[in-house]
Tab-separated table of C-alpha atoms in Angstrom:
chain	number	residue	atom	x	y	z
A	423	MET	CA	11.295	23.808	-4.817
A	424	ASN	CA	12.651	25.496	-1.980
A	425	GLU	CA	10.087	26.463	0.157
A	426	ILE	CA	6.239	25.724	0.075
A	427	ASP	CA	3.854	28.885	-0.252
A	428	GLU	CA	1.063	28.486	3.150
A	429	SER	CA	-0.642	31.141	1.671
A	430	LYS	CA	-2.934	28.635	-1.165
A	431	TYR	CA	-3.723	26.203	2.166
A	432	GLY	CA	-5.795	28.153	3.978
A	433	ASN	CA	-6.478	27.872	7.687
A	434	TRP	CA	-6.366	24.321	7.995
A	435	ARG	CA	-3.670	23.962	10.891
A	436	ASP	CA	-6.417	26.118	12.988
A	437	GLU	CA	-8.460	23.573	12.427
A	438	GLU	CA	-6.731	20.155	13.058
A	439	LYS	CA	-4.484	19.128	15.837
A	440	SER	CA	-0.884	19.682	14.884
A	441	LEU	CA	1.641	16.274	14.457
A	442	LYS	CA	3.489	17.068	18.111
A	443	GLU	CA	0.000	17.521	19.490
A	444	VAL	CA	-1.106	14.192	17.869
A	445	ILE	CA	1.784	12.593	19.516
A	446	GLU	CA	1.059	14.053	22.710
A	447	GLU	CA	-2.300	12.787	22.949
A	448	PHE	CA	-1.159	9.201	21.761
A	449	PRO	CA	1.788	8.082	24.335
A	450	ASP	CA	1.857	4.167	23.404
A	451	PHE	CA	1.583	4.979	19.663
A	452	SER	CA	5.235	5.029	18.225
A	453	LYS	CA	6.020	8.410	17.226
A	454	PHE	CA	7.858	7.333	14.060
A	455	ALA	CA	4.348	5.468	13.050
A	456	ILE	CA	2.784	9.031	13.397
A	457	LEU	CA	4.986	11.141	11.714
A	458	LYS	CA	4.967	8.162	8.904
A	459	THR	CA	0.900	8.614	8.699
A	460	ASP	CA	1.406	12.463	8.248
A	461	LEU	CA	4.276	12.355	6.006
A	462	GLN	CA	1.778	9.719	3.573
A	463	ARG	CA	-1.388	11.859	4.451
A	464	ARG	CA	0.187	15.254	3.830
A	465	GLY	CA	2.538	14.362	0.877
A	466	VAL	CA	6.266	16.011	0.720
A	467	VAL	CA	8.164	18.074	-1.476
A	468	TYR	CA	11.705	18.030	-1.927
A	469	SER	CA	13.830	20.979	-2.082
A	470	ASP	CA	16.739	21.111	-4.713
A	471	ALA	CA	19.275	20.976	-1.617
A	472	ALA	CA	17.789	17.505	-0.678
A	473	LEU	CA	17.718	16.250	-4.267
A	474	LEU	CA	21.308	16.847	-4.598
A	475	LEU	CA	21.882	14.134	-1.827
A	476	PHE	CA	19.956	11.845	-4.284
A	477	ASP	CA	22.385	9.645	-5.924
A	478	LYS	CA	20.379	7.418	-8.270
A	479	LYS	CA	23.344	4.902	-8.688
A	480	ILE	CA	22.283	4.173	-5.084
A	481	HIS	CA	19.118	5.439	-4.593
A	482	SER	CA	15.345	4.067	-5.488
A	483	ALA	CA	13.473	5.731	-8.166
A	484	ALA	CA	12.070	3.033	-9.798
A	485	PRO	CA	8.555	4.689	-11.004
A	486	SER	CA	7.182	1.025	-11.342
A	487	CYS	CA	5.001	1.063	-8.115
A	488	ILE	CA	1.489	-0.004	-9.586
A	489	PHE	CA	0.295	3.360	-7.364
A	490	SER	CA	3.163	5.630	-8.932
A	491	ASP	CA	1.917	8.616	-11.105
A	492	SER	CA	5.720	9.986	-11.163
A	493	ASN	CA	7.166	10.910	-14.763
A	494	GLY	CA	11.223	11.081	-14.514
A	495	ILE	CA	13.103	10.856	-11.093
A	496	VAL	CA	11.500	10.934	-7.955
A	497	PRO	CA	12.744	9.055	-4.898
A	498	THR	CA	10.323	6.030	-4.162
A	499	GLY	CA	10.277	6.471	-0.346
A	500	LEU	CA	11.814	7.230	2.504
A	501	LEU	CA	13.371	5.952	5.987
A	502	LEU	CA	12.510	7.133	9.267
A	503	ARG	CA	15.787	6.917	11.457
A	504	ASP	CA	14.417	3.898	13.607
A	505	GLY	CA	13.841	1.544	10.093
A	506	THR	CA	10.460	2.973	9.713
A	507	SER	CA	9.495	2.500	5.960
A	508	VAL	CA	7.488	5.734	4.431
A	509	VAL	CA	6.029	4.559	0.785
A	510	LEU	CA	4.675	7.806	-1.052
A	511	HIS	CA	2.760	7.184	-4.207
A	512	GLU	CA	3.684	10.698	-5.344
A	513	THR	CA	4.840	14.074	-4.774
A	514	GLY	CA	2.532	16.119	-2.379
A	515	GLU	CA	2.737	18.919	-5.016
A	516	ASN	CA	-0.640	17.825	-6.405
A	517	ARG	CA	-2.461	18.242	-2.903
A	518	LYS	CA	-5.174	20.482	-2.624
A	519	HIS	CA	-5.849	20.892	1.124
A	520	ARG	CA	-3.079	20.738	3.178
A	521	ALA	CA	0.384	22.016	2.703
A	522	PRO	CA	2.991	18.990	2.110
A	523	TYR	CA	5.959	18.547	4.469
A	524	LEU	CA	9.048	19.585	2.915
A	525	VAL	CA	12.331	17.016	2.500
A	526	ASP	CA	15.375	19.304	2.448
A	527	ARG	CA	18.935	19.362	3.526
A	528	GLU	CA	21.128	19.941	6.887
A	529	GLY	CA	24.694	19.505	6.147
A	530	ASP	CA	25.348	16.103	4.825
A	531	HIS	CA	22.095	14.812	6.281
A	532	LEU	CA	18.683	14.670	4.710
A	533	ILE	CA	15.550	16.066	7.134
A	534	VAL	CA	11.679	16.710	7.107
A	535	THR	CA	10.902	20.204	7.667
A	536	ASP	CA	7.080	21.901	8.536
A	537	GLN	CA	7.020	25.738	8.383
A	538	GLY	CA	10.472	25.791	8.518
A	539	GLU	CA	11.154	23.791	11.489
A	540	LYS	CA	13.189	20.372	11.662
A	541	VAL	CA	10.787	17.549	12.377
A	542	ASP	CA	13.422	14.629	12.360
A	543	GLU	CA	16.076	13.072	10.035
A	544	VAL	CA	14.940	10.783	7.271
A	545	PHE	CA	17.115	9.028	4.451
A	546	TYR	CA	16.369	7.784	0.684
A	547	TRP	CA	15.328	4.082	-0.127
A	548	GLU	CA	18.534	2.055	-1.291
A	549	ARG	CA	17.822	0.655	-4.902
A	550	ALA	CA	18.139	-2.666	-5.353
A	551	ASP	CA	21.401	-4.235	-7.355
A	552	PHE	CA	19.621	-5.368	-10.238
A	553	PHE	CA	17.762	-2.130	-11.023
A	554	ASP	CA	19.712	-1.420	-14.526
A	555	LYS	CA	19.605	-4.918	-15.653
A	556	PHE	CA	17.904	-6.668	-18.177
A	557	THR	CA	15.842	-9.430	-19.017
A	558	LYS	CA	16.824	-11.919	-21.838
A	559	SER	CA	13.959	-10.802	-24.085
A	560	GLY	CA	15.343	-7.241	-23.440
A	561	LYS	CA	13.104	-5.940	-20.926
A	562	PRO	CA	14.493	-3.619	-17.884
A	563	MET	CA	14.127	-5.046	-14.707
A	564	TRP	CA	12.761	-2.244	-13.084
A	565	SER	CA	9.693	-2.292	-15.201
A	566	LEU	CA	8.925	-5.567	-13.717
A	567	VAL	CA	9.803	-5.965	-10.234
A	568	SER	CA	9.826	-3.069	-8.328
A	569	THR	CA	11.052	-3.210	-4.781
A	570	ARG	CA	10.831	-1.573	-0.842
A	571	PRO	CA	13.792	-1.949	1.235
A	572	GLN	CA	12.662	-5.180	2.003
A	573	ARG	CA	10.515	-6.836	-0.129
A	574	LEU	CA	10.311	-7.517	-3.259
A	575	ASP	CA	6.609	-6.222	-5.702
A	576	ILE	CA	5.706	-8.046	-8.626
A	577	THR	CA	3.170	-6.635	-10.451
A	578	GLY	CA	1.184	-9.362	-12.549
A	579	SER	CA	-0.797	-7.248	-14.261
A	580	TRP	CA	-0.755	-3.310	-15.152
A	581	TYR	CA	-4.651	-3.022	-15.924
A	582	CYS	CA	-7.716	-3.725	-13.396
A	583	HIS	CA	-10.492	-5.437	-15.192
A	584	PHE	CA	-13.202	-3.552	-12.869
A	585	TRP	CA	-12.519	-0.290	-15.545
A	586	ASP	CA	-13.422	-2.033	-18.221
A	587	THR	CA	-17.783	-1.967	-17.266
A	588	PRO	CA	-18.235	2.219	-17.410
A	589	GLY	CA	-18.041	3.589	-13.751
A	590	CYS	CA	-16.977	0.559	-12.053
A	591	GLY	CA	-13.413	2.019	-11.162
A	592	CYS	CA	-12.156	2.505	-7.362
A	593	LYS	CA	-12.275	6.174	-7.159
A	594	TYR	CA	-9.681	6.224	-5.156
A	595	CYS	CA	-7.229	4.481	-7.489
A	596	PRO	CA	-4.963	5.785	-10.305
A	597	ILE	CA	-4.410	2.524	-11.529
A	598	GLY	CA	-7.008	2.070	-13.598
A	599	ALA	CA	-6.306	5.417	-16.002
A	600	GLN	CA	-2.744	4.225	-15.868
A	601	GLY	CA	-3.319	0.448	-17.063
A	602	GLY	CA	-6.060	1.875	-19.707
A	603	GLU	CA	-3.695	4.244	-21.221
A	604	LYS	CA	-1.127	1.123	-21.496
A	605	LYS	CA	-3.354	-1.072	-22.485
A	606	LYS	CA	-4.985	1.495	-25.265
A	607	ASN	CA	-1.249	1.920	-26.815
A	608	GLY	CA	-1.016	-1.919	-27.622
A	609	GLU	CA	1.760	-2.123	-24.338
A	610	GLU	CA	1.463	-5.287	-22.420
A	611	VAL	CA	-0.368	-5.606	-18.830
A	612	LEU	CA	0.076	-8.731	-18.051
A	613	SER	CA	3.542	-9.628	-17.191
A	614	ASP	CA	5.538	-12.701	-18.657
A	615	ILE	CA	6.328	-15.543	-15.740
A	616	GLU	CA	9.649	-16.472	-17.038
A	617	ASP	CA	10.601	-12.530	-17.232
A	618	ILE	CA	9.909	-12.383	-13.453
A	619	LYS	CA	11.289	-15.634	-12.741
A	620	GLU	CA	14.549	-14.384	-14.126
A	621	VAL	CA	14.046	-11.028	-12.084
A	622	VAL	CA	13.696	-12.487	-8.863
A	623	ALA	CA	16.338	-14.702	-9.404
A	624	GLU	CA	18.941	-11.820	-10.269
A	625	ALA	CA	17.252	-10.329	-7.285
A	626	LEU	CA	18.304	-13.120	-4.665
A	627	LYS	CA	21.801	-12.975	-5.791
A	628	GLN	CA	21.679	-9.895	-3.159
A	629	LYS	CA	22.437	-11.846	0.179
A	630	GLY	CA	20.614	-10.463	2.828
A	631	ARG	CA	18.378	-7.842	1.243
A	632	PHE	CA	15.069	-8.838	1.201
A	633	THR	CA	12.538	-10.623	3.689
A	634	ASN	CA	9.352	-11.279	1.764
A	635	ILE	CA	7.717	-11.070	-1.730
A	636	MET	CA	4.974	-9.530	-2.546
A	637	ILE	CA	2.667	-10.496	-5.731
A	638	THR	CA	-0.311	-8.812	-7.106
A	639	THR	CA	-2.549	-8.418	-10.211
A	640	GLY	CA	-5.020	-5.746	-11.377
A	641	SER	CA	-8.634	-7.331	-11.242
A	642	ILE	CA	-8.932	-10.463	-13.811
A	643	LEU	CA	-12.571	-11.496	-14.006
A	644	SER	CA	-12.495	-13.323	-16.625
A	645	GLY	CA	-12.676	-17.495	-16.744
A	646	LYS	CA	-15.054	-20.468	-16.527
A	647	GLU	CA	-16.383	-18.814	-12.987
A	648	LEU	CA	-15.561	-15.402	-12.597
A	649	LEU	CA	-11.411	-14.758	-11.569
A	650	ASP	CA	-10.576	-18.073	-12.927
A	651	ASP	CA	-7.946	-16.278	-15.196
A	652	GLU	CA	-6.424	-14.401	-12.495
A	653	VAL	CA	-6.178	-17.465	-10.074
A	654	ASP	CA	-4.948	-19.538	-12.709
A	655	TYR	CA	-2.046	-16.431	-13.604
A	656	ASN	CA	-1.277	-16.588	-9.676
A	657	ILE	CA	-0.751	-20.071	-9.174
A	658	ARG	CA	1.822	-20.546	-12.350
A	659	LEU	CA	3.702	-17.793	-11.188
A	660	ILE	CA	4.047	-18.965	-7.688
A	661	ASN	CA	5.183	-21.725	-8.794
A	662	ALA	CA	7.548	-20.619	-11.156
A	663	LEU	CA	9.458	-18.612	-8.562
A	664	SER	CA	8.998	-21.910	-6.467
A	665	ASP	CA	11.967	-23.213	-8.506
A	666	LEU	CA	14.384	-20.554	-6.908
A	667	PHE	CA	13.901	-21.754	-3.335
A	668	VAL	CA	14.862	-24.715	-1.235
A	669	ASP	CA	11.694	-26.992	-0.848
A	670	GLY	CA	9.533	-24.729	-3.173
A	671	LYS	CA	8.611	-22.578	0.185
A	672	TYR	CA	9.336	-18.962	0.133
A	673	PRO	CA	8.154	-16.073	2.048
A	674	LEU	CA	5.313	-14.724	0.246
A	675	GLN	CA	2.241	-12.603	0.238
A	676	LEU	CA	-0.615	-12.961	-2.203
A	677	ILE	CA	-2.795	-9.362	-2.604
A	678	GLY	CA	-5.568	-10.664	-5.026
A	679	THR	CA	-9.280	-10.060	-5.735
A	680	ALA	CA	-11.940	-11.875	-3.007
A	681	TYR	CA	-11.723	-15.677	-4.660
A	682	SER	CA	-14.242	-18.212	-4.121
A	683	ARG	CA	-13.930	-21.021	-1.714
A	684	LYS	CA	-13.207	-23.280	-4.655
A	685	GLN	CA	-10.611	-20.682	-5.781
A	686	LEU	CA	-9.151	-20.495	-2.464
A	687	GLU	CA	-8.659	-24.381	-2.128
A	688	ARG	CA	-6.599	-24.356	-5.404
A	689	LEU	CA	-4.424	-21.640	-4.362
A	690	HIS	CA	-3.775	-23.627	-1.433
A	691	ASN	CA	-3.634	-27.149	-2.697
A	692	GLU	CA	-1.894	-26.019	-6.021
A	693	THR	CA	0.870	-23.781	-4.293
A	694	GLU	CA	2.912	-23.063	-1.182
A	695	LEU	CA	1.150	-19.748	-0.477
A	696	PRO	CA	1.541	-18.949	3.103
A	697	ALA	CA	-1.269	-15.813	3.265
A	698	TYR	CA	-3.206	-14.297	1.470
A	699	THR	CA	-4.993	-10.591	1.139
A	700	ALA	CA	-7.815	-8.990	-0.157
A	701	ASP	CA	-8.397	-5.798	-0.073
A	702	ILE	CA	-11.882	-4.781	0.981
A	703	GLU	CA	-10.832	-0.907	0.917
A	704	VAL	CA	-13.305	0.026	3.586
A	705	LEU	CA	-15.546	-1.110	5.856
A	706	ASN	CA	-18.835	-0.017	5.496
A	707	GLU	CA	-21.409	-1.660	2.938
A	708	ASP	CA	-22.893	1.861	1.647
A	709	VAL	CA	-19.509	3.748	1.387
A	710	PHE	CA	-18.091	0.237	-0.699
A	711	ASN	CA	-21.179	0.469	-3.166
A	712	LYS	CA	-19.992	4.047	-3.654
A	713	LEU	CA	-16.051	4.048	-3.517
A	714	CYS	CA	-15.986	0.432	-5.107
A	715	PRO	CA	-18.554	0.140	-7.464
A	716	GLY	CA	-17.112	-2.759	-9.404
A	717	LYS	CA	-16.293	-4.870	-6.579
A	718	ALA	CA	-19.204	-4.123	-5.155
A	719	LYS	CA	-21.182	-4.880	-8.694
A	720	PHE	CA	-19.471	-8.566	-9.349
A	721	VAL	CA	-18.430	-9.548	-5.798
A	722	GLY	CA	-20.532	-7.749	-3.041
A	723	TYR	CA	-19.598	-6.404	0.046
A	724	GLN	CA	-21.187	-8.939	2.318
A	725	GLU	CA	-19.533	-11.694	-0.246
A	726	TRP	CA	-16.290	-10.225	0.040
A	727	LYS	CA	-16.199	-10.485	4.131
A	728	ASN	CA	-17.543	-13.907	3.522
A	729	ARG	CA	-14.601	-14.775	1.637
A	730	LEU	CA	-11.781	-13.791	3.833
A	731	LYS	CA	-13.668	-15.571	6.453
A	732	ALA	CA	-13.167	-18.802	3.757
A	733	ALA	CA	-9.744	-18.126	3.752
A	734	VAL	CA	-8.936	-18.235	7.180
A	735	ASP	CA	-10.717	-21.801	7.106
A	736	ILE	CA	-8.040	-22.613	4.857
A	737	PHE	CA	-4.922	-20.593	5.411
A	738	GLY	CA	-5.252	-20.399	8.982
A	739	ARG	CA	-5.695	-17.170	11.844
A	740	GLY	CA	-2.969	-15.026	11.432
A	741	HIS	CA	-2.374	-15.813	7.769
A	742	VAL	CA	-5.510	-13.433	5.957
A	743	ASP	CA	-5.792	-10.029	5.754
A	744	THR	CA	-7.675	-7.068	4.267
A	745	GLY	CA	-6.139	-3.577	3.070
A	746	LEU	CA	-8.162	-0.752	4.093
A	747	VAL	CA	-7.483	2.580	2.583
A	748	THR	CA	-7.886	4.478	5.536
A	749	GLY	CA	-9.993	8.184	5.234
A	750	THR	CA	-11.861	7.260	2.193
A	751	GLU	CA	-14.706	6.509	4.502
A	752	LEU	CA	-14.851	10.293	4.898
A	753	ALA	CA	-14.560	11.299	1.233
A	754	GLU	CA	-17.343	13.989	0.581
A	755	GLY	CA	-20.646	12.551	-1.119
A	756	ILE	CA	-19.703	8.963	-0.658
A	757	GLY	CA	-18.971	8.476	3.072
A	758	PHE	CA	-19.283	9.631	6.368
A	759	ALA	CA	-20.225	13.069	7.913
A	760	THR	CA	-18.178	12.772	10.822
A	761	GLU	CA	-14.740	11.226	11.825
A	762	ASP	CA	-16.710	10.386	14.884
A	763	GLU	CA	-19.105	8.941	13.317
A	764	ALA	CA	-16.828	6.712	11.027
A	765	TYR	CA	-14.279	5.865	13.755
A	766	GLN	CA	-17.452	3.827	15.414
A	767	LYS	CA	-18.772	2.254	12.539
A	768	VAL	CA	-15.316	0.902	10.968
A	769	SER	CA	-14.501	0.095	14.760
A	770	GLU	CA	-17.830	-2.107	14.316
A	771	GLU	CA	-16.724	-3.746	11.496
A	772	ALA	CA	-13.327	-4.076	11.964
A	773	GLU	CA	-14.149	-6.204	14.886
A	774	GLU	CA	-15.926	-8.416	13.366
A	775	LEU	CA	-13.216	-9.593	10.921
A	776	ALA	CA	-10.610	-9.766	13.957
A	777	GLU	CA	-13.064	-12.159	15.650
A	778	ALA	CA	-13.096	-14.422	12.560
A	779	GLY	CA	-9.349	-13.940	12.336
A	780	ILE	CA	-8.657	-11.280	9.854
A	781	THR	CA	-6.631	-8.425	10.196
A	782	CYS	CA	-7.255	-5.100	9.055
A	783	ALA	CA	-3.964	-2.997	7.591
A	784	ALA	CA	-4.918	0.614	7.688
A	785	THR	CA	-2.945	2.286	4.232
A	786	ILE	CA	-3.277	6.131	4.508
A	787	TRP	CA	-5.055	7.432	1.667
A	788	GLN	CA	-3.096	9.631	-0.334
A	789	PRO	CA	-5.162	11.471	-2.906
A	790	SER	CA	-3.673	10.716	-5.894
A	791	LYS	CA	-2.984	12.280	-9.728
A	792	GLY	CA	-5.251	10.235	-12.131
A	793	SER	CA	-7.936	8.822	-9.354
A	794	ILE	CA	-11.016	10.137	-9.665
A	795	LEU	CA	-10.769	11.269	-6.091
A	796	LYS	CA	-7.792	13.113	-6.740
A	797	ASP	CA	-8.567	16.319	-5.247
A	798	ALA	CA	-10.614	15.034	-2.420
A	799	LYS	CA	-9.581	15.794	1.481
A	800	ASN	CA	-8.093	12.937	3.360
A	801	PRO	CA	-9.288	13.408	7.222
A	802	SER	CA	-7.180	14.411	9.866
A	803	LEU	CA	-4.387	12.978	11.724
A	804	GLU	CA	-5.795	12.390	14.975
A	805	TYR	CA	-8.327	10.359	12.971
A	806	CYS	CA	-6.367	8.060	11.264
A	807	VAL	CA	-4.108	7.586	14.366
A	808	LYS	CA	-7.074	6.821	16.291
A	809	ILE	CA	-7.945	3.944	13.327
A	810	SER	CA	-4.717	2.712	13.298
A	811	LYS	CA	-4.316	2.318	17.426
A	812	LYS	CA	-7.890	0.394	17.007
A	813	PHE	CA	-6.711	-1.860	14.775
A	814	GLU	CA	-3.699	-2.593	16.751
A	815	ASP	CA	-5.976	-3.190	19.777
A	816	LEU	CA	-8.155	-5.609	17.802
A	817	ARG	CA	-5.571	-7.236	16.998
A	818	ARG	CA	-3.754	-7.760	20.181
A	819	LYS	CA	-6.994	-8.224	21.924
A	820	TYR	CA	-7.533	-11.225	19.392
A	821	ASN	CA	-4.172	-12.588	19.404
A	822	ILE	CA	-3.723	-12.750	15.489
A	823	PRO	CA	-0.188	-12.771	14.248
A	824	VAL	CA	0.510	-10.647	11.278
A	825	ASP	CA	4.532	-11.611	10.487
A	826	PHE	CA	3.507	-11.731	7.100
A	827	ASP	CA	2.572	-7.849	6.350
A	828	ASP	CA	4.070	-6.548	9.376
A	829	TYR	CA	6.707	-3.526	9.365
A	830	ARG	CA	9.611	-6.071	8.208
A	831	ARG	CA	7.710	-7.423	4.938
A	832	CYS	CA	5.651	-4.490	4.008
A	833	GLY	CA	6.342	-1.787	5.671
A	834	ASN	CA	3.125	0.493	4.406
A	835	HIS	CA	0.718	0.013	7.538
A	836	PRO	CA	1.067	2.615	10.583
A	837	ASN	CA	-0.694	-0.275	12.866
A	838	THR	CA	0.732	-3.403	11.733
A	839	ASP	CA	3.866	-1.463	12.365
A	840	LEU	CA	3.148	-1.253	15.724
A	841	ALA	CA	3.287	-5.575	15.970
A	842	ARG	CA	6.949	-5.035	17.071
A	843	VAL	CA	5.914	-2.389	19.846
C-alpha cells in the first residue's frame, strides 16, 4: 500500500480534534504518549517502501502475540524517538471508521505520515536472538514466548474457557476465536512448562535485553474451586522459571483472572511472584455485564473489585493493577451514550480503586479482526488522552508506584508511560 483512500472514511476529521489540537490541549501530557495513543486508536498501514526497510533477520515480526490476528510477516510494533513502545495488535487495514496512519520511508528513515504530511520518525522493534531457534521437543521458540523491546511475554494458555459457554466471550477480544480454532484443530492450547523454561533460558543469554517477564493465560475455569487449575499451572510455571535466577527471584508480572483470597495467598506463599494483575476491562457494572458476560457470570463485577482489593492486602500497594480496554465503555449498544458521561463514571470508579492502592492501566481499544466488536468505532483521541491523564493523576494523588507495569516493563499503557515524566 502506498497511499490511503480517505474518501471511504467520511468526514470523521471534522467531528473530532486532530493530533496537533490534542497535543496543544494537553501540554503536560507527553506528545509521544499522545501519538502512541492515536497510532493504536486509528491503526497503521505500511507502504511498500517502508517494508523495504524491514529486515526479518533484524526486526521483530513474530505473529505470536496473544491478540495478534496477523498472517505472514507483519511488524510487531513501533518505537518512537523517545523510546516509547507502540504495541499494534494488527495493521489498520480493517478499521472502518477512521483512516489509519501510513508508515512510509524518507531516505533511509522510517516515518509516520498522515494525509501525506510527516508526523514523526519511528523505528521497527528489533527481534530477540532466540527467534529462529527450536526447543529440544522441536517447537519454534518464537511460538512459545514473544517479545516486546524490553519484555518477554509468556502465554501459558492460548484458549480462554469463558468461550466454552455460548455468549460468554469478551466482546472486544479475538483470542476466543483464535484459541477455539487451535482447540478444534487439535493443536496444543496449554504450553509445556519445560519448553517455556528452555526458551527463557535461551533468551537470558542476550544480556541486557529484557527487564521483565510477563505470564498470562486465557482463563482456565476448572478445578476443585473455580480457577484452581489456572492457579496451579501458574505456580508450576513461575517456580520452574525461578530455577534460572539467583535466589529464585526475578522481575515478573502475572496477568491472571480475578482469584479468590485463598488462591492469591497460595500465589504469594508458594512462589516469589512480586506483582499481580487482573484485568477488569471496563469500569462500570452495567457495561461490564454486557462487554464481559463470562467474567460477569462466573466472577461478577463487584467480586472482581473485591478480589483486586484482597490482592493489595497480600502483595501490597503498588504491586497490583487492573487493565482497562479504554474506549470499550463507549461501544455502541453496550456502553455510555456520550464521552462526557463515560469520563465522569469511569473516573469515579477509578478513584475508588486508586484509594485502595490499585493502579488502572489504560490499554487503547484497537477493534480487532476476529472479535465481536471488530467493526465498532472507538472514541476520540481527546477522550482517550483525558482518561489516561485521569488515571495518572489518581496514581500520583494516592502515591501508588507502578514500576512493574510502566514504560520499561510493559510499554502498552499511555498513562503508565507518564510515570517517567
